[in-house]
DNA sequence: ACAAGCGGGACTACCCGTTGTT
DNA sequence: AACAACGGGTAGTCCCGCTTGT
């Protein structure tokens, strides 16, 4: 192997990811990426024939990491609880931790950054984003079906839409956090989802009424 | 009326809004706006001293329209139902109609477009977005408190977070719709919220498992 | 009319023509044209949306001037002689003067410059060049037919090929002049053509043999 | 033989020659040559210290091949005919075949490609081109003198200019073929030259008008 | 001999904003 | 008040050639 270019390549991707999440893709100039990564035009275009290729590589890497996070959270939830409903509740809790931490680092989802410049993104990259988001829905829907089999839902629900609510809330929370500037916002939203799941699959609804209350 | 420059101004804003929602603000060039609006450089810079001023004007107009929509939906909900819980449920339903229709026209929220280029947006514009989003939370939270007073929530909940879930779901849905390409997605998410509200404020939980319909 | 941009535009075209003939089109950078024309990037791209458009404009102007030269030379030849053969001989002589003068200014034909980067030139520009060169053939062929009607050619000849020999020799001479550095070269070649025409349409071949000779 | 680098070198030269004739030298990037030759940066700069060196090598090889072609055509003409005039006529005919075939492969003369970017070519390369073209003139002029000795020319002619007409017509024809897209064009021009030579050195001009064929 | 990462500069294209002119 | 011409700067792309490694 000649000089290992992957180091430089990774530095470029890291710098670009930060900048894209902060400013958007179009507003992130190649020069800015180069400066942040400490490399040069030549080096950049050696690794990425065009800015569009950088975008695709960015999304590819992000999607791969995203899939790993999903797997890990599910796995941990499955280890921490045996009951499918409990696993789901734990999963949502773990996710809240994860996302809140991520928001403190970089308050934004790379996928959303690209979605908000949708018309300028090539089809391949869009497909990558789509399948990444669908993966979350698929995995969570499966868990929901297991939970629904054990605990019949108290109202008729579209389990797919419910599964997609996880990603929807997280994506929405990213926007809200950017607008309101409060990183704890996600947790609040995911807590609502946990309450919903508990109420929806509650086998003994009447027993609950003992705990009253509402926060300010 | 003598020659009214506001016609031209409106045409520029309309064209710009469409382009910004499609491509983002940074990727929307003044020239492109001019072409789409059918005007010229001179005309543009007569109405907007700089591109940034266009951005602010865009957000201002969008915020004003947004406040009107919020008012109207709440008012209609209040006319259609007397019970605060029912008003909320109606409101969420009306909102689903509204947003789904908006998504077919332009699948995106202007606020989110600017949030995703946050670092580049001036403080005044950001403040405008923030207060717009907080307004929804404020109004809905008030309704929730009324509902909670009438129907003690079956689990402890943060009513503010619950109120914010409306905007969070809508913003998240915009991202998801762009990623998945399915405009009906919002409705599915807001239906979940309705179910959650029903379960949360249900005065007769035990009776539910047989009749899944909403109580009067 | 606002500020008269045609002055600036003409300056750009003049500078570009000189540079393209000297270095070729690809090797002529827009920056070099700008410097030579004393204008700026903005000014340049206002008049020519792309470098390719400059190329086309260059060829268009050159073709128009070329057609004028052809007309004038033919007209002058027709005034200086009545006999079609004599007109042709005069025409070739006038052309020699014209081309030799042109070569001292800029030793090259713009058409040829573009032909030598043929694969990079757009179809419209190529068509323009083609029809310009065909025009010379057409006009000269017509004259040749008149001459041939008066003086039957002494050998069978393709009058079209003979007509095209004028442009072929001029184009070839441009290459040779660039290679050998001798601007008088064209005259020598066109003199040959005159001799050929004289011999070909000579009504009294036998009488000629009295003048022997050959130069070193 | 051990590893022979000359194979790779030749592949580079071949690829470069094709590209230069198609696009010109300046417009031919080293990267494009590398791709077409199937080699790499390292390989290229091993054989050619700079792009300019490639240019010179290209011209050197082309000049050498050109000299061989000239020798062969003259030699064949000398074998096919004994009379110097006939040898010339045969030579021009053979040349027409040769050039027409060459034009179908690559419609252009490498020398002319460089001449049309004259200002950018180094002196050594230019000298090479000049002497190559002079060589044709020298050899043909010698033949013409032999012919003129045997058959006194019917009009006073500059034999050097006449000798140079061969290269001039061929170079001019390359331009015309590129412009008009008709590879048979050269033949037509060289046929004119043959007619001219026949008429010029015709010992029995009067007899011609009835028998247009060539005399033995 | 060849392979590939890399440096930095140059090129085309475009962008935002200004200036005159009608 | 509308508009073309213009100014200067920046964007993305590519290019040549050097260096480091095998």
GROMACS .gro file of N, CA, C and O in nm, chain A residues 22-24 26-27 108-109 112-113 115-120 129-130 133-134 154-155 157-158 161-162 164-165 167-169 171-176 178-180 185 188-189 192 195-196 199-200 205-206 208-209 211-216, chain B residues 22-24 26-27 109 112-113 115-120 129-130 133-134 141 145 153-159 161-162 164-165 167-169 171-176 178-180 185 188-189 192 195-196 199-200 205-206 208-209 212:
model
  452
   22UNK      N    1  -2.406   2.223   1.034
   22UNK     CA    2  -2.418   2.360   1.084
   22UNK      C    3  -2.479   2.456   0.981
   22UNK      O    4  -2.559   2.542   1.015
   23UNK      N    5  -2.439   2.441   0.854
   23UNK     CA    6  -2.477   2.542   0.754
   23UNK      C    7  -2.561   2.489   0.640
   23UNK      O    8  -2.612   2.568   0.560
   24UNK      N    9  -2.574   2.359   0.631
   24UNK     CA   10  -2.636   2.301   0.513
   24UNK      C   11  -2.530   2.266   0.410
   24UNK      O   12  -2.417   2.313   0.418
   26UNK      N   13  -2.530   2.309   0.059
   26UNK     CA   14  -2.500   2.409  -0.044
   26UNK      C   15  -2.415   2.521   0.013
   26UNK      O   16  -2.325   2.572  -0.053
   27UNK      N   17  -2.445   2.557   0.138
   27UNK     CA   18  -2.372   2.669   0.198
   27UNK      C   19  -2.235   2.627   0.249
   27UNK      O   20  -2.161   2.711   0.300
  108UNK      N   21  -2.812   1.844   1.488
  108UNK     CA   22  -2.875   1.826   1.359
  108UNK      C   23  -2.854   1.688   1.304
  108UNK      O   24  -2.759   1.619   1.341
  109UNK      N   25  -2.944   1.648   1.217
  109UNK     CA   26  -2.936   1.518   1.152
  109UNK      C   27  -2.890   1.543   1.009
  109UNK      O   28  -2.948   1.625   0.938
  112UNK      N   29  -3.155   1.508   0.743
  112UNK     CA   30  -3.247   1.620   0.731
  112UNK      C   31  -3.182   1.735   0.655
  112UNK      O   32  -3.245   1.803   0.574
  113UNK      N   33  -3.054   1.758   0.680
  113UNK     CA   34  -2.983   1.863   0.608
  113UNK      C   35  -2.997   1.842   0.457
  113UNK      O   36  -3.023   1.936   0.382
  115UNK      N   37  -3.227   1.652   0.311
  115UNK     CA   38  -3.368   1.657   0.273
  115UNK      C   39  -3.413   1.801   0.250
  115UNK      O   40  -3.496   1.828   0.166
  116UNK      N   41  -3.354   1.893   0.327
  116UNK     CA   42  -3.395   2.031   0.312
  116UNK      C   43  -3.334   2.100   0.190
  116UNK      O   44  -3.362   2.215   0.163
  117UNK      N   45  -3.251   2.028   0.118
  117UNK     CA   46  -3.205   2.077  -0.013
  117UNK      C   47  -3.235   1.971  -0.117
  117UNK      O   48  -3.161   1.948  -0.211
  118UNK      N   49  -3.349   1.909  -0.097
  118UNK     CA   50  -3.388   1.790  -0.171
  118UNK      C   51  -3.365   1.800  -0.322
  118UNK      O   52  -3.310   1.709  -0.384
  119UNK      N   53  -3.407   1.909  -0.379
  119UNK     CA   54  -3.403   1.920  -0.525
  119UNK      C   55  -3.262   1.916  -0.580
  119UNK      O   56  -3.240   1.893  -0.698
  120UNK      N   57  -3.165   1.940  -0.494
  120UNK     CA   58  -3.027   1.947  -0.542
  120UNK      C   59  -2.950   1.819  -0.517
  120UNK      O   60  -2.834   1.808  -0.554
  129UNK      N   61  -3.086   0.773   0.199
  129UNK     CA   62  -3.153   0.833   0.313
  129UNK      C   63  -3.286   0.763   0.338
  129UNK      O   64  -3.319   0.725   0.451
  130UNK      N   65  -3.361   0.743   0.231
  130UNK     CA   66  -3.491   0.680   0.245
  130UNK      C   67  -3.480   0.542   0.311
  130UNK      O   68  -3.552   0.511   0.405
  133UNK      N   69  -3.402   0.555   0.684
  133UNK     CA   70  -3.515   0.590   0.770
  133UNK      C   71  -3.617   0.477   0.774
  133UNK      O   72  -3.679   0.451   0.878
  134UNK      N   73  -3.632   0.407   0.663
  134UNK     CA   74  -3.726   0.295   0.661
  134UNK      C   75  -3.679   0.182   0.753
  134UNK      O   76  -3.760   0.112   0.814
  154UNK      N   77  -5.523  -0.089   2.324
  154UNK     CA   78  -5.650  -0.046   2.379
  154UNK      C   79  -5.733   0.034   2.278
  154UNK      O   80  -5.853   0.053   2.297
  155UNK      N   81  -5.669   0.087   2.175
  155UNK     CA   82  -5.746   0.146   2.064
  155UNK      C   83  -5.683   0.095   1.935
  155UNK      O   84  -5.570   0.047   1.934
  157UNK      N   85  -5.481   0.103   1.626
  157UNK     CA   86  -5.373   0.190   1.579
  157UNK      C   87  -5.304   0.131   1.457
  157UNK      O   88  -5.300   0.010   1.438
  158UNK      N   89  -5.249   0.223   1.378
  158UNK     CA   90  -5.165   0.183   1.265
  158UNK      C   91  -5.024   0.164   1.319
  158UNK      O   92  -4.954   0.260   1.350
  161UNK      N   93  -4.738   0.352   1.143
  161UNK     CA   94  -4.728   0.494   1.175
  161UNK      C   95  -4.670   0.513   1.315
  161UNK      O   96  -4.587   0.601   1.338
  162UNK      N   97  -4.711   0.425   1.405
  162UNK     CA   98  -4.658   0.434   1.541
  162UNK      C   99  -4.506   0.410   1.541
  162UNK      O  100  -4.431   0.481   1.609
  164UNK      N  101  -4.303   0.465   1.296
  164UNK     CA  102  -4.239   0.581   1.234
  164UNK      C  103  -4.238   0.702   1.326
  164UNK      O  104  -4.165   0.799   1.301
  165UNK      N  105  -4.319   0.696   1.432
  165UNK     CA  106  -4.322   0.812   1.521
  165UNK      C  107  -4.187   0.834   1.590
  165UNK      O  108  -4.151   0.947   1.621
  167UNK      N  109  -3.877   0.802   1.461
  167UNK     CA  110  -3.793   0.887   1.375
  167UNK      C  111  -3.856   1.025   1.355
  167UNK      O  112  -3.785   1.125   1.353
  168UNK      N  113  -3.987   1.028   1.342
  168UNK     CA  114  -4.053   1.157   1.321
  168UNK      C  115  -4.028   1.251   1.438
  168UNK      O  116  -3.994   1.368   1.421
  169UNK      N  117  -4.043   1.196   1.560
  169UNK     CA  118  -4.020   1.280   1.677
  169UNK      C  119  -3.874   1.325   1.685
  169UNK      O  120  -3.845   1.441   1.718
  171UNK      N  121  -3.657   1.360   1.435
  171UNK     CA  122  -3.632   1.459   1.331
  171UNK      C  123  -3.697   1.593   1.367
  171UNK      O  124  -3.636   1.699   1.352
  172UNK      N  125  -3.821   1.585   1.413
  172UNK     CA  126  -3.889   1.708   1.453
  172UNK      C  127  -3.815   1.776   1.568
  172UNK      O  128  -3.800   1.898   1.571
  173UNK      N  129  -3.767   1.695   1.661
  173UNK     CA  130  -3.698   1.752   1.776
  173UNK      C  131  -3.571   1.824   1.732
  173UNK      O  132  -3.535   1.928   1.788
  174UNK      N  133  -3.503   1.769   1.632
  174UNK     CA  134  -3.383   1.837   1.583
  174UNK      C  135  -3.418   1.979   1.536
  174UNK      O  136  -3.349   2.075   1.567
  175UNK      N  137  -3.527   1.990   1.463
  175UNK     CA  138  -3.568   2.123   1.416
  175UNK      C  139  -3.601   2.212   1.535
  175UNK      O  140  -3.555   2.327   1.543
  176UNK      N  141  -3.677   2.157   1.628
  176UNK     CA  142  -3.719   2.238   1.743
  176UNK      C  143  -3.599   2.280   1.828
  176UNK      O  144  -3.591   2.394   1.875
  178UNK      N  145  -3.300   2.330   1.726
  178UNK     CA  146  -3.231   2.437   1.654
  178UNK      C  147  -3.307   2.569   1.670
  178UNK      O  148  -3.247   2.675   1.683
  179UNK      N  149  -3.440   2.559   1.670
  179UNK     CA  150  -3.518   2.682   1.678
  179UNK      C  151  -3.521   2.736   1.820
  179UNK      O  152  -3.511   2.856   1.842
  180UNK      N  153  -3.532   2.646   1.918
  180UNK     CA  154  -3.552   2.691   2.056
  180UNK      C  155  -3.422   2.693   2.136
  180UNK      O  156  -3.414   2.757   2.242
  185UNK      N  157  -3.493   1.904   2.485
  185UNK     CA  158  -3.624   1.894   2.423
  185UNK      C  159  -3.658   1.753   2.376
  185UNK      O  160  -3.771   1.706   2.393
  188UNK      N  161  -3.802   1.511   2.638
  188UNK     CA  162  -3.943   1.540   2.668
  188UNK      C  163  -4.035   1.475   2.567
  188UNK      O  164  -4.138   1.416   2.602
  189UNK      N  165  -3.999   1.483   2.440
  189UNK     CA  166  -4.083   1.426   2.336
  189UNK      C  167  -4.084   1.273   2.343
  189UNK      O  168  -4.189   1.209   2.331
  192UNK      N  169  -4.305   1.140   2.610
  192UNK     CA  170  -4.445   1.135   2.568
  192UNK      C  171  -4.474   1.005   2.495
  192UNK      O  172  -4.575   0.939   2.517
  195UNK      N  173  -4.506   0.727   2.738
  195UNK     CA  174  -4.638   0.729   2.805
  195UNK      C  175  -4.745   0.672   2.713
  195UNK      O  176  -4.831   0.593   2.755
  196UNK      N  177  -4.737   0.712   2.589
  196UNK     CA  178  -4.836   0.665   2.491
  196UNK      C  179  -4.831   0.512   2.482
  196UNK      O  180  -4.934   0.443   2.488
  199UNK      N  181  -4.979   0.348   2.787
  199UNK     CA  182  -5.126   0.355   2.790
  199UNK      C  183  -5.187   0.264   2.685
  199UNK      O  184  -5.288   0.197   2.709
  200UNK      N  185  -5.123   0.260   2.569
  200UNK     CA  186  -5.180   0.185   2.458
  200UNK      C  187  -5.181   0.035   2.484
  200UNK      O  188  -5.276  -0.035   2.451
  205UNK      N  189  -5.591  -0.115   3.270
  205UNK     CA  190  -5.608   0.030   3.266
  205UNK      C  191  -5.669   0.087   3.392
  205UNK      O  192  -5.627   0.193   3.438
  206UNK      N  193  -5.763   0.019   3.450
  206UNK     CA  194  -5.835   0.076   3.565
  206UNK      C  195  -5.744   0.101   3.683
  206UNK      O  196  -5.757   0.199   3.755
  208UNK      N  197  -5.458   0.206   3.702
  208UNK     CA  198  -5.370   0.322   3.688
  208UNK      C  199  -5.423   0.447   3.757
  208UNK      O  200  -5.345   0.527   3.807
  209UNK      N  201  -5.553   0.465   3.750
  209UNK     CA  202  -5.611   0.593   3.790
  209UNK      C  203  -5.566   0.643   3.928
  209UNK      O  204  -5.592   0.757   3.966
  211UNK      N  205  -5.260   0.705   4.021
  211UNK     CA  206  -5.159   0.813   4.007
  211UNK      C  207  -5.216   0.929   3.926
  211UNK      O  208  -5.231   0.919   3.806
  212UNK      N  209  -5.247   1.039   3.990
  212UNK     CA  210  -5.315   1.150   3.922
  212UNK      C  211  -5.215   1.240   3.850
  212UNK      O  212  -5.138   1.193   3.769
  213UNK      N  213  -5.218   1.364   3.877
  213UNK     CA  214  -5.110   1.461   3.848
  213UNK      C  215  -5.091   1.509   3.705
  213UNK      O  216  -5.131   1.448   3.608
  214UNK      N  217  -5.030   1.625   3.701
  214UNK     CA  218  -4.983   1.687   3.575
  214UNK      C  219  -4.878   1.788   3.612
  214UNK      O  220  -4.894   1.864   3.708
  215UNK      N  221  -4.772   1.790   3.539
  215UNK     CA  222  -4.664   1.886   3.567
  215UNK      C  223  -4.704   2.024   3.517
  215UNK      O  224  -4.799   2.039   3.440
  216UNK      N  225  -4.628   2.123   3.558
  216UNK     CA  226  -4.657   2.261   3.516
  216UNK      C  227  -4.648   2.272   3.366
  216UNK      O  228  -4.658   2.374   3.310
  238UNK      N  229  -3.757   2.456  -0.175
  238UNK     CA  230  -3.706   2.348  -0.260
  238UNK      C  231  -3.556   2.325  -0.245
  238UNK      O  232  -3.509   2.212  -0.244
  239UNK      N  233  -3.480   2.434  -0.237
  239UNK     CA  234  -3.333   2.421  -0.243
  239UNK      C  235  -3.261   2.468  -0.118
  239UNK      O  236  -3.141   2.447  -0.107
  240UNK      N  237  -3.331   2.534  -0.029
  240UNK     CA  238  -3.263   2.599   0.083
  240UNK      C  239  -3.232   2.742   0.048
  240UNK      O  240  -3.236   2.781  -0.068
  242UNK      N  241  -2.940   2.932   0.110
  242UNK     CA  242  -2.807   2.958   0.054
  242UNK      C  243  -2.803   2.918  -0.093
  242UNK      O  244  -2.740   2.984  -0.176
  243UNK      N  245  -2.868   2.808  -0.126
  243UNK     CA  246  -2.863   2.757  -0.263
  243UNK      C  247  -2.959   2.831  -0.355
  243UNK      O  248  -2.967   2.802  -0.473
  325UNK      N  249  -4.135   2.325   0.541
  325UNK     CA  250  -4.164   2.437   0.628
  325UNK      C  251  -4.051   2.537   0.614
  325UNK      O  252  -3.934   2.501   0.626
  328UNK      N  253  -3.810   2.555   0.904
  328UNK     CA  254  -3.712   2.447   0.911
  328UNK      C  255  -3.600   2.471   0.810
  328UNK      O  256  -3.482   2.446   0.839
  329UNK      N  257  -3.634   2.521   0.692
  329UNK     CA  258  -3.531   2.551   0.592
  329UNK      C  259  -3.427   2.644   0.651
  329UNK      O  260  -3.307   2.623   0.633
  331UNK      N  261  -3.378   2.695   0.978
  331UNK     CA  262  -3.313   2.631   1.091
  331UNK      C  263  -3.199   2.544   1.045
  331UNK      O  264  -3.097   2.532   1.112
  332UNK      N  265  -3.214   2.482   0.929
  332UNK     CA  266  -3.109   2.392   0.882
  332UNK      C  267  -2.990   2.466   0.823
  332UNK      O  268  -2.894   2.405   0.780
  333UNK      N  269  -2.999   2.598   0.818
  333UNK     CA  270  -2.881   2.678   0.784
  333UNK      C  271  -2.859   2.778   0.897
  333UNK      O  272  -2.819   2.892   0.875
  334UNK      N  273  -2.887   2.730   1.016
  334UNK     CA  274  -2.892   2.812   1.135
  334UNK      C  275  -2.778   2.912   1.150
  334UNK      O  276  -2.799   3.031   1.174
  335UNK      N  277  -2.658   2.864   1.131
  335UNK     CA  278  -2.541   2.949   1.159
  335UNK      C  279  -2.536   3.071   1.069
  335UNK      O  280  -2.465   3.167   1.096
  336UNK      N  281  -2.608   3.065   0.959
  336UNK     CA  282  -2.597   3.173   0.863
  336UNK      C  283  -2.712   3.274   0.875
  336UNK      O  284  -2.716   3.373   0.803
  345UNK      N  285  -3.858   3.309   1.426
  345UNK     CA  286  -3.892   3.167   1.413
  345UNK      C  287  -3.923   3.109   1.550
  345UNK      O  288  -4.023   3.040   1.570
  346UNK      N  289  -3.836   3.139   1.644
  346UNK     CA  290  -3.853   3.084   1.779
  346UNK      C  291  -3.988   3.124   1.838
  346UNK      O  292  -4.063   3.039   1.887
  349UNK      N  293  -4.283   2.940   1.680
  349UNK     CA  294  -4.300   2.802   1.725
  349UNK      C  295  -4.348   2.798   1.871
  349UNK      O  296  -4.428   2.712   1.908
  350UNK      N  297  -4.300   2.892   1.950
  350UNK     CA  298  -4.344   2.894   2.090
  350UNK      C  299  -4.493   2.927   2.099
  350UNK      O  300  -4.563   2.879   2.188
  357UNK      N  301  -5.078   2.440   2.493
  357UNK     CA  302  -5.061   2.408   2.636
  357UNK      C  303  -5.183   2.457   2.716
  357UNK      O  304  -5.232   2.386   2.804
  361UNK      N  305  -5.423   2.229   2.949
  361UNK     CA  306  -5.449   2.250   3.092
  361UNK      C  307  -5.599   2.247   3.120
  361UNK      O  308  -5.643   2.189   3.220
  369UNK      N  309  -5.520   1.338   3.386
  369UNK     CA  310  -5.442   1.248   3.299
  369UNK      C  311  -5.411   1.118   3.372
  369UNK      O  312  -5.384   1.119   3.492
  370UNK      N  313  -5.414   1.013   3.299
  370UNK     CA  314  -5.398   0.880   3.359
  370UNK      C  315  -5.254   0.849   3.394
  370UNK      O  316  -5.229   0.755   3.469
  371UNK      N  317  -5.160   0.921   3.338
  371UNK     CA  318  -5.021   0.911   3.384
  371UNK      C  319  -4.967   1.053   3.398
  371UNK      O  320  -5.022   1.147   3.342
  372UNK      N  321  -4.860   1.062   3.472
  372UNK     CA  322  -4.797   1.191   3.491
  372UNK      C  323  -4.737   1.236   3.358
  372UNK      O  324  -4.660   1.162   3.296
  373UNK      N  325  -4.772   1.357   3.313
  373UNK     CA  326  -4.712   1.405   3.188
  373UNK      C  327  -4.671   1.551   3.200
  373UNK      O  328  -4.729   1.627   3.278
  374UNK      N  329  -4.569   1.584   3.121
  374UNK     CA  330  -4.526   1.723   3.108
  374UNK      C  331  -4.613   1.787   3.000
  374UNK      O  332  -4.595   1.761   2.881
  375UNK      N  333  -4.709   1.868   3.043
  375UNK     CA  334  -4.806   1.920   2.946
  375UNK      C  335  -4.740   2.009   2.841
  375UNK      O  336  -4.786   2.018   2.727
  377UNK      N  337  -4.437   1.967   2.713
  377UNK     CA  338  -4.377   1.879   2.612
  377UNK      C  339  -4.487   1.821   2.523
  377UNK      O  340  -4.471   1.810   2.401
  378UNK      N  341  -4.599   1.788   2.587
  378UNK     CA  342  -4.709   1.733   2.508
  378UNK      C  343  -4.758   1.837   2.407
  378UNK      O  344  -4.786   1.805   2.291
  380UNK      N  345  -4.587   2.077   2.277
  380UNK     CA  346  -4.486   2.091   2.171
  380UNK      C  347  -4.484   1.972   2.075
  380UNK      O  348  -4.425   1.980   1.968
  381UNK      N  349  -4.549   1.863   2.118
  381UNK     CA  350  -4.546   1.747   2.031
  381UNK      C  351  -4.617   1.776   1.898
  381UNK      O  352  -4.583   1.719   1.794
  383UNK      N  353  -4.613   2.058   1.709
  383UNK     CA  354  -4.516   2.114   1.614
  383UNK      C  355  -4.403   2.016   1.584
  383UNK      O  356  -4.356   2.006   1.471
  384UNK      N  357  -4.360   1.943   1.687
  384UNK     CA  358  -4.252   1.848   1.665
  384UNK      C  359  -4.291   1.743   1.561
  384UNK      O  360  -4.214   1.713   1.469
  385UNK      N  361  -4.412   1.691   1.576
  385UNK     CA  362  -4.457   1.590   1.481
  385UNK      C  363  -4.470   1.649   1.340
  385UNK      O  364  -4.434   1.585   1.242
  387UNK      N  365  -4.309   1.911   1.213
  387UNK     CA  366  -4.176   1.935   1.157
  387UNK      C  367  -4.108   1.804   1.119
  387UNK      O  368  -4.046   1.794   1.012
  388UNK      N  369  -4.119   1.707   1.209
  388UNK     CA  370  -4.060   1.576   1.177
  388UNK      C  371  -4.123   1.516   1.053
  388UNK      O  372  -4.055   1.458   0.968
  389UNK      N  373  -4.256   1.534   1.042
  389UNK     CA  374  -4.324   1.477   0.927
  389UNK      C  375  -4.277   1.541   0.797
  389UNK      O  376  -4.264   1.474   0.694
  390UNK      N  377  -4.249   1.671   0.802
  390UNK     CA  378  -4.198   1.737   0.681
  390UNK      C  379  -4.068   1.669   0.634
  390UNK      O  380  -4.051   1.641   0.515
  391UNK      N  381  -3.981   1.643   0.729
  391UNK     CA  382  -3.856   1.574   0.692
  391UNK      C  383  -3.887   1.436   0.635
  391UNK      O  384  -3.836   1.397   0.530
  392UNK      N  385  -3.972   1.363   0.705
  392UNK     CA  386  -4.003   1.227   0.661
  392UNK      C  387  -4.070   1.227   0.523
  392UNK      O  388  -4.041   1.142   0.439
  394UNK      N  389  -4.032   1.443   0.289
  394UNK     CA  390  -3.929   1.468   0.188
  394UNK      C  391  -3.845   1.344   0.164
  394UNK      O  392  -3.805   1.316   0.050
  395UNK      N  393  -3.819   1.269   0.271
  395UNK     CA  394  -3.734   1.152   0.255
  395UNK      C  395  -3.810   1.037   0.191
  395UNK      O  396  -3.756   0.966   0.107
  396UNK      N  397  -3.934   1.016   0.231
  396UNK     CA  398  -4.009   0.899   0.185
  396UNK      C  399  -4.098   0.929   0.066
  396UNK      O  400  -4.141   0.837  -0.004
  401UNK      N  401  -4.822   1.093   0.509
  401UNK     CA  402  -4.751   1.055   0.630
  401UNK      C  403  -4.791   1.138   0.754
  401UNK      O  404  -4.808   1.083   0.863
  404UNK      N  405  -5.100   1.021   0.945
  404UNK     CA  406  -5.074   0.904   1.029
  404UNK      C  407  -5.015   0.942   1.163
  404UNK      O  408  -5.053   0.891   1.269
  405UNK      N  409  -4.923   1.036   1.162
  405UNK     CA  410  -4.858   1.077   1.287
  405UNK      C  411  -4.955   1.153   1.377
  405UNK      O  412  -4.960   1.129   1.499
  408UNK      N  413  -5.186   0.932   1.562
  408UNK     CA  414  -5.125   0.875   1.682
  408UNK      C  415  -5.141   0.971   1.799
  408UNK      O  416  -5.174   0.930   1.912
  411UNK      N  417  -5.487   0.951   1.935
  411UNK     CA  418  -5.505   0.831   2.017
  411UNK      C  419  -5.444   0.851   2.155
  411UNK      O  420  -5.502   0.814   2.258
  412UNK      N  421  -5.325   0.907   2.153
  412UNK     CA  422  -5.256   0.930   2.280
  412UNK      C  423  -5.340   1.021   2.371
  412UNK      O  424  -5.362   0.990   2.489
  415UNK      N  425  -5.636   0.835   2.511
  415UNK     CA  426  -5.600   0.741   2.617
  415UNK      C  427  -5.561   0.814   2.744
  415UNK      O  428  -5.595   0.774   2.855
  416UNK      N  429  -5.488   0.924   2.723
  416UNK     CA  430  -5.435   0.996   2.838
  416UNK      C  431  -5.544   1.059   2.924
  416UNK      O  432  -5.537   1.057   3.047
  421UNK      N  433  -6.128   0.424   3.158
  421UNK     CA  434  -6.033   0.339   3.085
  421UNK      C  435  -6.079   0.195   3.071
  421UNK      O  436  -6.059   0.136   2.966
  422UNK      N  437  -6.141   0.140   3.170
  422UNK     CA  438  -6.176  -0.001   3.163
  422UNK      C  439  -6.274  -0.031   3.052
  422UNK      O  440  -6.268  -0.133   2.987
  424UNK      N  441  -6.293   0.076   2.770
  424UNK     CA  442  -6.236   0.091   2.636
  424UNK      C  443  -6.217  -0.039   2.560
  424UNK      O  444  -6.249  -0.046   2.442
  425UNK      N  445  -6.162  -0.136   2.626
  425UNK     CA  446  -6.117  -0.253   2.550
  425UNK      C  447  -6.224  -0.312   2.459
  425UNK      O  448  -6.194  -0.375   2.360
  428UNK      N  449  -6.372   0.080   2.095
  428UNK     CA  450  -6.255   0.163   2.066
  428UNK      C  451  -6.289   0.306   2.024
  428UNK      O  452  -6.200   0.385   2.001
   0.00000   0.00000   0.00000
